[in-house]
PDB file of C-alpha atoms in Angstrom:
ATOM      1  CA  UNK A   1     140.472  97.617  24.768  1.00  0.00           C
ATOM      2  CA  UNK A   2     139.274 100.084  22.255  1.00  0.00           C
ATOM      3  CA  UNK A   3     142.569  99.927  20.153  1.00  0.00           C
ATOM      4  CA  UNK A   4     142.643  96.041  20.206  1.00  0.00           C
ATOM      5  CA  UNK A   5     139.024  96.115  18.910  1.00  0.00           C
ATOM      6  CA  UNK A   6     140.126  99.071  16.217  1.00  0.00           C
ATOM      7  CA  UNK A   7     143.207  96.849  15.199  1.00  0.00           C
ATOM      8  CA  UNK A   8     141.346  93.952  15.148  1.00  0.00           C
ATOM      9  CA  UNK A   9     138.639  95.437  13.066  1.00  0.00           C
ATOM     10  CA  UNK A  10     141.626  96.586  10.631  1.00  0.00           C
ATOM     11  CA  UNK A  11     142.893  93.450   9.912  1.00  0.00           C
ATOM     12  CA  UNK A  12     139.642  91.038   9.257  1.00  0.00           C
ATOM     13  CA  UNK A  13     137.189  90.448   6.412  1.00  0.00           C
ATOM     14  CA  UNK A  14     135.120  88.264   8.383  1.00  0.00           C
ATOM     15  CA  UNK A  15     131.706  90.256   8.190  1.00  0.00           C
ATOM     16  CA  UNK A  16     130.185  87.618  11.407  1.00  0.00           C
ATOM     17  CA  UNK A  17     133.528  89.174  13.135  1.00  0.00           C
ATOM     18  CA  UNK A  18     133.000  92.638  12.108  1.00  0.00           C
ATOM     19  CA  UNK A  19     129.383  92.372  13.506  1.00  0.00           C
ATOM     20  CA  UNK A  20     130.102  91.208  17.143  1.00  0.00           C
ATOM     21  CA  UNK A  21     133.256  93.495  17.330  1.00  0.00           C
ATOM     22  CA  UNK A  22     131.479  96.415  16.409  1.00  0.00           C
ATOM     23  CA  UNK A  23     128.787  94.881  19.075  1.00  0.00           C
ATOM     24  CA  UNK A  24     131.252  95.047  21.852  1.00  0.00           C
ATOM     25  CA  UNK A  25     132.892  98.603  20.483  1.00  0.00           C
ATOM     26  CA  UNK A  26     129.132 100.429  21.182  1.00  0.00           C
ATOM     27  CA  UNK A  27     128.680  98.353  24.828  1.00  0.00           C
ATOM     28  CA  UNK A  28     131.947 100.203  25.340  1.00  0.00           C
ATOM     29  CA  UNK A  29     131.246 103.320  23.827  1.00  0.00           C
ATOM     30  CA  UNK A  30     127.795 102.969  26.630  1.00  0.00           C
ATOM     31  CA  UNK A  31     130.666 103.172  29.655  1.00  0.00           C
ATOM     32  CA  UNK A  32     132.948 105.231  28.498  1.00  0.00           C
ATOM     33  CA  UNK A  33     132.454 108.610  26.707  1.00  0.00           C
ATOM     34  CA  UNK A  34     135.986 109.861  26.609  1.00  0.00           C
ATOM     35  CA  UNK A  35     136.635 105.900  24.659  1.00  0.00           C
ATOM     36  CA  UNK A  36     133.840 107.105  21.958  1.00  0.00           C
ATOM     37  CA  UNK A  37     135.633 110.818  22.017  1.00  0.00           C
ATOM     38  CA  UNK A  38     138.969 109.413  21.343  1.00  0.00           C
ATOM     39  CA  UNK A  39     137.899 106.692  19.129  1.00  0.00           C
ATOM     40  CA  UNK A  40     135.801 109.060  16.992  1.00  0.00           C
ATOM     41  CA  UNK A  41     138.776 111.588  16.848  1.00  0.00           C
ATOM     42  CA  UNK A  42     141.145 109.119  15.589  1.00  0.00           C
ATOM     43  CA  UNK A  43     138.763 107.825  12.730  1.00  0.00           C
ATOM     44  CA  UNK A  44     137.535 111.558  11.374  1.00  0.00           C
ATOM     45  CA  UNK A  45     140.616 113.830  12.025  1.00  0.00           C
ATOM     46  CA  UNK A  46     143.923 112.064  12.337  1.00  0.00           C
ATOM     47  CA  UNK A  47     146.586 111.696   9.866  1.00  0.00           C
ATOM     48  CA  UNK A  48     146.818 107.737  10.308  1.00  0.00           C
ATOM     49  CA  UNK A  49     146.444 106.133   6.526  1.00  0.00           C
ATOM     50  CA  UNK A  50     145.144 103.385   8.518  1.00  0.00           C
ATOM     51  CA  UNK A  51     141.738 104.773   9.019  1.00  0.00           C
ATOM     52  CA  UNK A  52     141.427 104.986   5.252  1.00  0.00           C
ATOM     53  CA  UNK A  53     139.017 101.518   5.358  1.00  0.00           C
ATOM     54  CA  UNK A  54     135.544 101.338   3.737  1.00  0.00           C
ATOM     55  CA  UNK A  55     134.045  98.500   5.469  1.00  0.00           C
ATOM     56  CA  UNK A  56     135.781 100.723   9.007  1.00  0.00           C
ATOM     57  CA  UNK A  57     133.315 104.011   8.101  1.00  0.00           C
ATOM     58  CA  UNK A  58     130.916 101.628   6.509  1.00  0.00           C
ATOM     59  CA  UNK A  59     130.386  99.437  10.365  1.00  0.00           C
ATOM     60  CA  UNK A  60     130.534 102.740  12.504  1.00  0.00           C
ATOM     61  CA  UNK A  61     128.261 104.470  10.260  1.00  0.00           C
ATOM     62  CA  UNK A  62     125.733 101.559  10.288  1.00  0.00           C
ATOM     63  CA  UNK A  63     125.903 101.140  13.812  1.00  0.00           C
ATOM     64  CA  UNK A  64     125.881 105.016  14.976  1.00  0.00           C
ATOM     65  CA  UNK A  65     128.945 105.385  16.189  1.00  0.00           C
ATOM     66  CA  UNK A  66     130.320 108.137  14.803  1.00  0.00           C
ATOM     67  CA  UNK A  67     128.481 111.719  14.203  1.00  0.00           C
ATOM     68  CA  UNK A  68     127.388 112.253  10.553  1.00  0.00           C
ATOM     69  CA  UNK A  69     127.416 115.985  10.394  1.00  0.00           C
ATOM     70  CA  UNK A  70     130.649 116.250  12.346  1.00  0.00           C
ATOM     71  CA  UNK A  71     132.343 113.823   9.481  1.00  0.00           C
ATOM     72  CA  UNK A  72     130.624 115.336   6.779  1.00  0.00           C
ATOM     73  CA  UNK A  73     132.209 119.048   7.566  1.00  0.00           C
ATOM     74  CA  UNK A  74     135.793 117.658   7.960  1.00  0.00           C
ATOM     75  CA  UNK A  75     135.250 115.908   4.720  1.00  0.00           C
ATOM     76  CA  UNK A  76     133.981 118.819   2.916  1.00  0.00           C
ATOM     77  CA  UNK A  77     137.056 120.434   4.524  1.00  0.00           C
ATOM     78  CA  UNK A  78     139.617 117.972   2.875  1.00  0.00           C
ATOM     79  CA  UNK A  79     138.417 117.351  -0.518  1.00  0.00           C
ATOM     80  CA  UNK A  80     141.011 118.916  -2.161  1.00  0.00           C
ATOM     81  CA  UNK A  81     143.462 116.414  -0.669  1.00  0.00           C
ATOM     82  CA  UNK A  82     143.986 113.527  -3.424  1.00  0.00           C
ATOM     83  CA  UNK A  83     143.903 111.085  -0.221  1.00  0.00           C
ATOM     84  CA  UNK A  84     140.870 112.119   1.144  1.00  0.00           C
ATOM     85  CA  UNK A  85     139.088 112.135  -2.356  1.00  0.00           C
ATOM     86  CA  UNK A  86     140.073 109.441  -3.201  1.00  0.00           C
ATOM     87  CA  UNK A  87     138.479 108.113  -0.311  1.00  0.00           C
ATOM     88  CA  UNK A  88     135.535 109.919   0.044  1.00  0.00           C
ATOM     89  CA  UNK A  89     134.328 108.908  -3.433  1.00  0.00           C
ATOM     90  CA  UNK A  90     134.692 105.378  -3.056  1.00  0.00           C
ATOM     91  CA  UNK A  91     132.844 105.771   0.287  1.00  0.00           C
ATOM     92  CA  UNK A  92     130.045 107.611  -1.045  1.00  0.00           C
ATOM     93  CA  UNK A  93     129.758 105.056  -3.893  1.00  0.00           C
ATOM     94  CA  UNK A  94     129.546 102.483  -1.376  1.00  0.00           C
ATOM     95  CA  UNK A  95     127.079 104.131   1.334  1.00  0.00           C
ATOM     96  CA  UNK A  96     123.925 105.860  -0.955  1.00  0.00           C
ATOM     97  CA  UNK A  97     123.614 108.239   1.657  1.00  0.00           C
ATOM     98  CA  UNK A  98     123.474 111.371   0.163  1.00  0.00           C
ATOM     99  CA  UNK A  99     121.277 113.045   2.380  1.00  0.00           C
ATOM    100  CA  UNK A 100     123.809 112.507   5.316  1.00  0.00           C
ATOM    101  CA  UNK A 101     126.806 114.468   3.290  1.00  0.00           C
ATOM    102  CA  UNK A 102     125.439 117.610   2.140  1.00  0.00           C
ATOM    103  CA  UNK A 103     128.530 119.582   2.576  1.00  0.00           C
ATOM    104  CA  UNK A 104     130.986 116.749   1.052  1.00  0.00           C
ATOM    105  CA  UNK A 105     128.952 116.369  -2.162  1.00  0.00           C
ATOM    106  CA  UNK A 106     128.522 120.455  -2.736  1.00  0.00           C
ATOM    107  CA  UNK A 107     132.329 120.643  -2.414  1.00  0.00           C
ATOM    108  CA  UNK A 108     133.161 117.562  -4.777  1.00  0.00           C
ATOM    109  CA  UNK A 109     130.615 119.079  -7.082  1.00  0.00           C
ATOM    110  CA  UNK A 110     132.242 122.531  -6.791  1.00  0.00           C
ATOM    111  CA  UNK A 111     135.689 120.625  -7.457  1.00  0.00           C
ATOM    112  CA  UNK A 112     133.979 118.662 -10.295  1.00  0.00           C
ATOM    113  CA  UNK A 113     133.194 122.335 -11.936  1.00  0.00           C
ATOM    114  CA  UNK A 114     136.481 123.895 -12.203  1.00  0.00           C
ATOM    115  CA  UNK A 115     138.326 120.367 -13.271  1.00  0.00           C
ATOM    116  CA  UNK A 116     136.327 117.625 -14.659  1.00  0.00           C
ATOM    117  CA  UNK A 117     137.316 113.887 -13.678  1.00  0.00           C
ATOM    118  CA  UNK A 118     135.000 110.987 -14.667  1.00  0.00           C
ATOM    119  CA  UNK A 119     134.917 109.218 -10.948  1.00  0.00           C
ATOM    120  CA  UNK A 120     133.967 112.841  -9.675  1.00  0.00           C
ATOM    121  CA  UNK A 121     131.149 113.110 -12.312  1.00  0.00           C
ATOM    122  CA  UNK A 122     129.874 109.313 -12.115  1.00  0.00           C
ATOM    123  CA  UNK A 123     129.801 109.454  -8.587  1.00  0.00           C
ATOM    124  CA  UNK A 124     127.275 112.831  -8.378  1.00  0.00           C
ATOM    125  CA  UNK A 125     125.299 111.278 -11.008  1.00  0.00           C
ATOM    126  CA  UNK A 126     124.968 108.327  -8.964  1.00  0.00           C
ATOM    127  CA  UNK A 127     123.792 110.721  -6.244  1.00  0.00           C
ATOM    128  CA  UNK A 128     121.292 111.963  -8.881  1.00  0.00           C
ATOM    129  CA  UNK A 129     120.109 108.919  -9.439  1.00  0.00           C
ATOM    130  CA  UNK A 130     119.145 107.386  -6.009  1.00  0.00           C
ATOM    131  CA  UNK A 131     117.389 110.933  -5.353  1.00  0.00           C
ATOM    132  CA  UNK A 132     115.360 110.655  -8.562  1.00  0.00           C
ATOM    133  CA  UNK A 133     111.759 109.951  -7.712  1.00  0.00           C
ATOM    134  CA  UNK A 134     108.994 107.860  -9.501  1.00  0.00           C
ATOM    135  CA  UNK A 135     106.045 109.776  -9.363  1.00  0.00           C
ATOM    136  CA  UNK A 136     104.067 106.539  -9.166  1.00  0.00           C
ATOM    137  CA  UNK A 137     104.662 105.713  -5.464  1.00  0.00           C
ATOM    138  CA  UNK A 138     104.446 109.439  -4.301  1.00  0.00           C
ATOM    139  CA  UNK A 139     101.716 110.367  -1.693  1.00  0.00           C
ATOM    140  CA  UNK A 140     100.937 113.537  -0.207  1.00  0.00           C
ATOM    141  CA  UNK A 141     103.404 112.676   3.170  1.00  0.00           C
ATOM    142  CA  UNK A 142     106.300 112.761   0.870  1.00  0.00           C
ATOM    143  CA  UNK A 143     105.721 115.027  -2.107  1.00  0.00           C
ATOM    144  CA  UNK A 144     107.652 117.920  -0.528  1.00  0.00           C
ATOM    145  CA  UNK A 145     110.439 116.101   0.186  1.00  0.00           C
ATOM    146  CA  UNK A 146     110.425 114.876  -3.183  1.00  0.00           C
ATOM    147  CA  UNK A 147     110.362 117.821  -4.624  1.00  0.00           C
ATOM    148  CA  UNK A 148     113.148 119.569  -2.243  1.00  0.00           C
ATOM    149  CA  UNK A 149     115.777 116.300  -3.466  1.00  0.00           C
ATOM    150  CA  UNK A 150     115.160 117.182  -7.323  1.00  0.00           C
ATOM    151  CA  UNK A 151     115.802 120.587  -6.793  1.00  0.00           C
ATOM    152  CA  UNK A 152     118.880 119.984  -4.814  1.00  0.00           C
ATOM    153  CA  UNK A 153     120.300 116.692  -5.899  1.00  0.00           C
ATOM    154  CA  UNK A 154     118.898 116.633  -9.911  1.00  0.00           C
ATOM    155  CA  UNK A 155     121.065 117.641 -13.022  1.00  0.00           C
ATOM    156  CA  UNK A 156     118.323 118.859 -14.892  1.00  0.00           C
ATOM    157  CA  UNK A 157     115.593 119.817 -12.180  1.00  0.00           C
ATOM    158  CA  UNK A 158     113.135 121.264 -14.902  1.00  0.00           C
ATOM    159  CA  UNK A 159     112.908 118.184 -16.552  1.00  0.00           C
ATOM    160  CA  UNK A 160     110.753 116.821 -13.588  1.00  0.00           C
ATOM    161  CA  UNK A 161     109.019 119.398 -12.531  1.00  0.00           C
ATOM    162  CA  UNK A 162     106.274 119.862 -14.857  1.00  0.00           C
ATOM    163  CA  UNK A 163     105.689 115.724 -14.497  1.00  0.00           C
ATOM    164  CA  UNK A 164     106.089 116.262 -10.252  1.00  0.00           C
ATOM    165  CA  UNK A 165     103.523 119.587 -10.108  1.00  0.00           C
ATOM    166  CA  UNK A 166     100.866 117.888 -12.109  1.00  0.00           C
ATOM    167  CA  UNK A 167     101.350 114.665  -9.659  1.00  0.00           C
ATOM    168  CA  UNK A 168     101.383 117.271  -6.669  1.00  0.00           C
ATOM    169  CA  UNK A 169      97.754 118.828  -8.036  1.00  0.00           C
ATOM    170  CA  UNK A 170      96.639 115.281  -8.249  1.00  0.00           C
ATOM    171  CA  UNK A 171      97.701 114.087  -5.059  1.00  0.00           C
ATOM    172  CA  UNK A 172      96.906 117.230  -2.694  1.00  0.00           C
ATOM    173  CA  UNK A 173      93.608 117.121  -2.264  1.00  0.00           C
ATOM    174  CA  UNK A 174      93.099 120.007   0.620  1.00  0.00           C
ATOM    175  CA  UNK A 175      96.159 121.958   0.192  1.00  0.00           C
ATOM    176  CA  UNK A 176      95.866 123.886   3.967  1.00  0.00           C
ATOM    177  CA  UNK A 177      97.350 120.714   5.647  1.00  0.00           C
ATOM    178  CA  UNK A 178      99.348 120.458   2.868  1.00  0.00           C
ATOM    179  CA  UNK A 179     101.312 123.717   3.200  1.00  0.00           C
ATOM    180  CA  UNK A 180     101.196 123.416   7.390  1.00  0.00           C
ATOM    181  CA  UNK A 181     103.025 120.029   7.246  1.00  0.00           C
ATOM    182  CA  UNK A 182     105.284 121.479   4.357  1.00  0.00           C
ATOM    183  CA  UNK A 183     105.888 124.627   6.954  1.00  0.00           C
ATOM    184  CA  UNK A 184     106.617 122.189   9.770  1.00  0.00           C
ATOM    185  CA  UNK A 185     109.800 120.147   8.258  1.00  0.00           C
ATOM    186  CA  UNK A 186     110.896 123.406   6.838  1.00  0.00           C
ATOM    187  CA  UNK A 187     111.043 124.882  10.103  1.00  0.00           C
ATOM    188  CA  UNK A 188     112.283 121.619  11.740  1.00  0.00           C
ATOM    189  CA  UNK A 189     114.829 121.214   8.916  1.00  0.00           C
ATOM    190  CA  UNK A 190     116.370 124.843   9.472  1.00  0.00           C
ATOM    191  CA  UNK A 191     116.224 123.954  13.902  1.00  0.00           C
ATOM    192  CA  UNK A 192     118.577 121.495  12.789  1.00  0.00           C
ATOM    193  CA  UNK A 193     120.807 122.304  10.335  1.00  0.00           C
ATOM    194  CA  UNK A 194     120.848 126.091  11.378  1.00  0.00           C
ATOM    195  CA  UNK A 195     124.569 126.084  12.654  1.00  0.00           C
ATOM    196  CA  UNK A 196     126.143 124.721   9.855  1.00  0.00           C
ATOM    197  CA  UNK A 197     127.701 127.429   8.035  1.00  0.00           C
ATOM    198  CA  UNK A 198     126.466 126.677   4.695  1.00  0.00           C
ATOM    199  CA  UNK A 199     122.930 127.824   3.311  1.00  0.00           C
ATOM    200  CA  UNK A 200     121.660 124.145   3.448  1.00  0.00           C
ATOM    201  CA  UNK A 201     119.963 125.136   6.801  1.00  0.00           C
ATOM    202  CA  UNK A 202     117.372 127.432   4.310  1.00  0.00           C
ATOM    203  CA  UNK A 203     117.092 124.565   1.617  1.00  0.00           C
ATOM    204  CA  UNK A 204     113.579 123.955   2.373  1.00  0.00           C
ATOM    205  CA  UNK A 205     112.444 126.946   3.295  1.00  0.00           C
ATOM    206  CA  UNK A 206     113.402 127.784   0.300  1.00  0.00           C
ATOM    207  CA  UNK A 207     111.379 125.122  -1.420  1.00  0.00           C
ATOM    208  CA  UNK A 208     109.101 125.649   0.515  1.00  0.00           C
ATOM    209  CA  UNK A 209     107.682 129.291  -1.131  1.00  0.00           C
ATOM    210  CA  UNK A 210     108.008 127.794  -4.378  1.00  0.00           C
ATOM    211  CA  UNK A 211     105.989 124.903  -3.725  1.00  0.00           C
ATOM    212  CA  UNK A 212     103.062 126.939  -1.879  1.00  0.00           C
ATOM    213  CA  UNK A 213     102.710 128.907  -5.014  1.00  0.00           C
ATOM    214  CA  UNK A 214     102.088 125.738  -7.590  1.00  0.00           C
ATOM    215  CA  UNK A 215      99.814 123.934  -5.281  1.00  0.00           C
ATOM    216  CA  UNK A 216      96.353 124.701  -6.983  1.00  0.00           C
ATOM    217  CA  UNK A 217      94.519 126.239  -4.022  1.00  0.00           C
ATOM    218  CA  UNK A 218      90.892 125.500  -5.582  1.00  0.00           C
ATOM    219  CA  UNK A 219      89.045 126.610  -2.753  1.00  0.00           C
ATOM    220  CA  UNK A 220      90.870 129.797  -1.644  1.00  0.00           C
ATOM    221  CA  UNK A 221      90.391 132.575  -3.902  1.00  0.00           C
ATOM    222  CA  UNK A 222      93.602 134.248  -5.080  1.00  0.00           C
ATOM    223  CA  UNK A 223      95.949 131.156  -6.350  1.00  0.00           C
ATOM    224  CA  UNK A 224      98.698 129.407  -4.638  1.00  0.00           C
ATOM    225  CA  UNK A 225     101.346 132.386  -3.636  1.00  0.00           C
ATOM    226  CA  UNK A 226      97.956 134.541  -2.247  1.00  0.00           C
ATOM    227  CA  UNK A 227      97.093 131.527  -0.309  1.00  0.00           C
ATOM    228  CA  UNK A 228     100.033 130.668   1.164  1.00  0.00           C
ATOM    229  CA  UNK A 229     100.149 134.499   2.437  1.00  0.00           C
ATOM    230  CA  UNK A 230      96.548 133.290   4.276  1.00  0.00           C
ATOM    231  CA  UNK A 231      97.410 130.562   5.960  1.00  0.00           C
ATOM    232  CA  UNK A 232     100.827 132.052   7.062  1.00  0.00           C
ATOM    233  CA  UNK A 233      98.752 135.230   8.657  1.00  0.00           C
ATOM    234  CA  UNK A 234      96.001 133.223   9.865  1.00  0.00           C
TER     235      UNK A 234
END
């Protein structure tokens, strides 16, 4: 059932079609895990040029059938494989989902640094570009997160920084619950991400210490890096 579904998702540009077929692919998927297992195998690690289908990723990406971390580390894997590139650019073009490929954009980038191509170079500028932030529609929920995509996804992160502290200063009125929410995704971030053998399980941690010591901590005495030291002993 699953490889008449597959085929028949191959073969049509019907998006209604698509829809209901990818519909009756996830009940299926609900019955049968070794179906998802072999299904998901076929589409991340086999050889079959057949798989090579945007609108294929595209539908089991948008309706969670396939694991995102396991596809982005065999993608990061194969990016030296014209094939794969190939592929991989034009998916990333099409998804705006940077956050979900970590690994896959640092190796293209790494690629894109010992041999420049244009695609390569348009397509992490894109990247940069749907991370940029505007500063106008920030609030204190999101400013760290903010700040953690210029620093990993901007060309020029000092650009923005002087514009995003002053907004930060502005916007983070008591810095204490500040910091202890900024602690708390850091330390959720790293839970999750702490098996992947790459240092973006520390990325916000990272961040994270920098931050702390720009946030103007008006009512502690001692300054931002002091103050962090505080809260992180009290």
């Amino acid at each position: 059932m699953c490889q008449n579904i597959i085929s028949f998702l191959l073969r049509t540009n019907d998006e209604i079609n698509m829809e209901l077929m990818f519909y009756f692919l996830k009940r299926l998927f609900s019955f049968s895990f070794k179906c998802q297992c072999e299904v998901s195998s076929w589409l991340i690690y086999s050889n079959d040029d057949r798989k090579f289908n945007i609108k294929l990723y595209v539908g089991f990406i948008k309706h969670n059938l396939i694991r995102l971390q396991e596809l982005d580390q065999y993608f990061s894997q194969k990016i030296r494989d014209d094939r794969y590139l190939n592929f991989i650019v034009a998916l990333l073009n099409q998804l705006n989902m940077p956050y979900e490929f970590i690994n896959t954009i640092e190796a293209v980038s790494k690629l894109n640094e010992e041999k420049y191509e244009s695609r390569i170079y348009n397509m992490l500028k894109e990247v940069s570009n749907i991370t940029f932030y505007n500063h106008k529609e920030l609030s204190g929920s999101n400013l760290f997160d903010e700040y953690v995509k210029i620093m990993k996804y901007s060309f020029s992160p000092e650009k923005y920084l002087g514009t995003f502290f002053n907004v930060l200063n502005e916007k983070v009125k008591e810095p204490r619950p500040f910091i202890v929410k900024c602690f708390i995704i850091s330390w959720d971030h790293f839970v999750r991400f702490y098996k992947i053998p790459s240092g973006f399980k520390n990325l916000k941690i990272n961040c994270l210490t920098h931050v702390a010591q720009r946030v103007q901590f008006k009512s502690w005495h001692g300054g931002g890096a002091r103050a962090f030291l505080q809260l992180v002993g009290s």
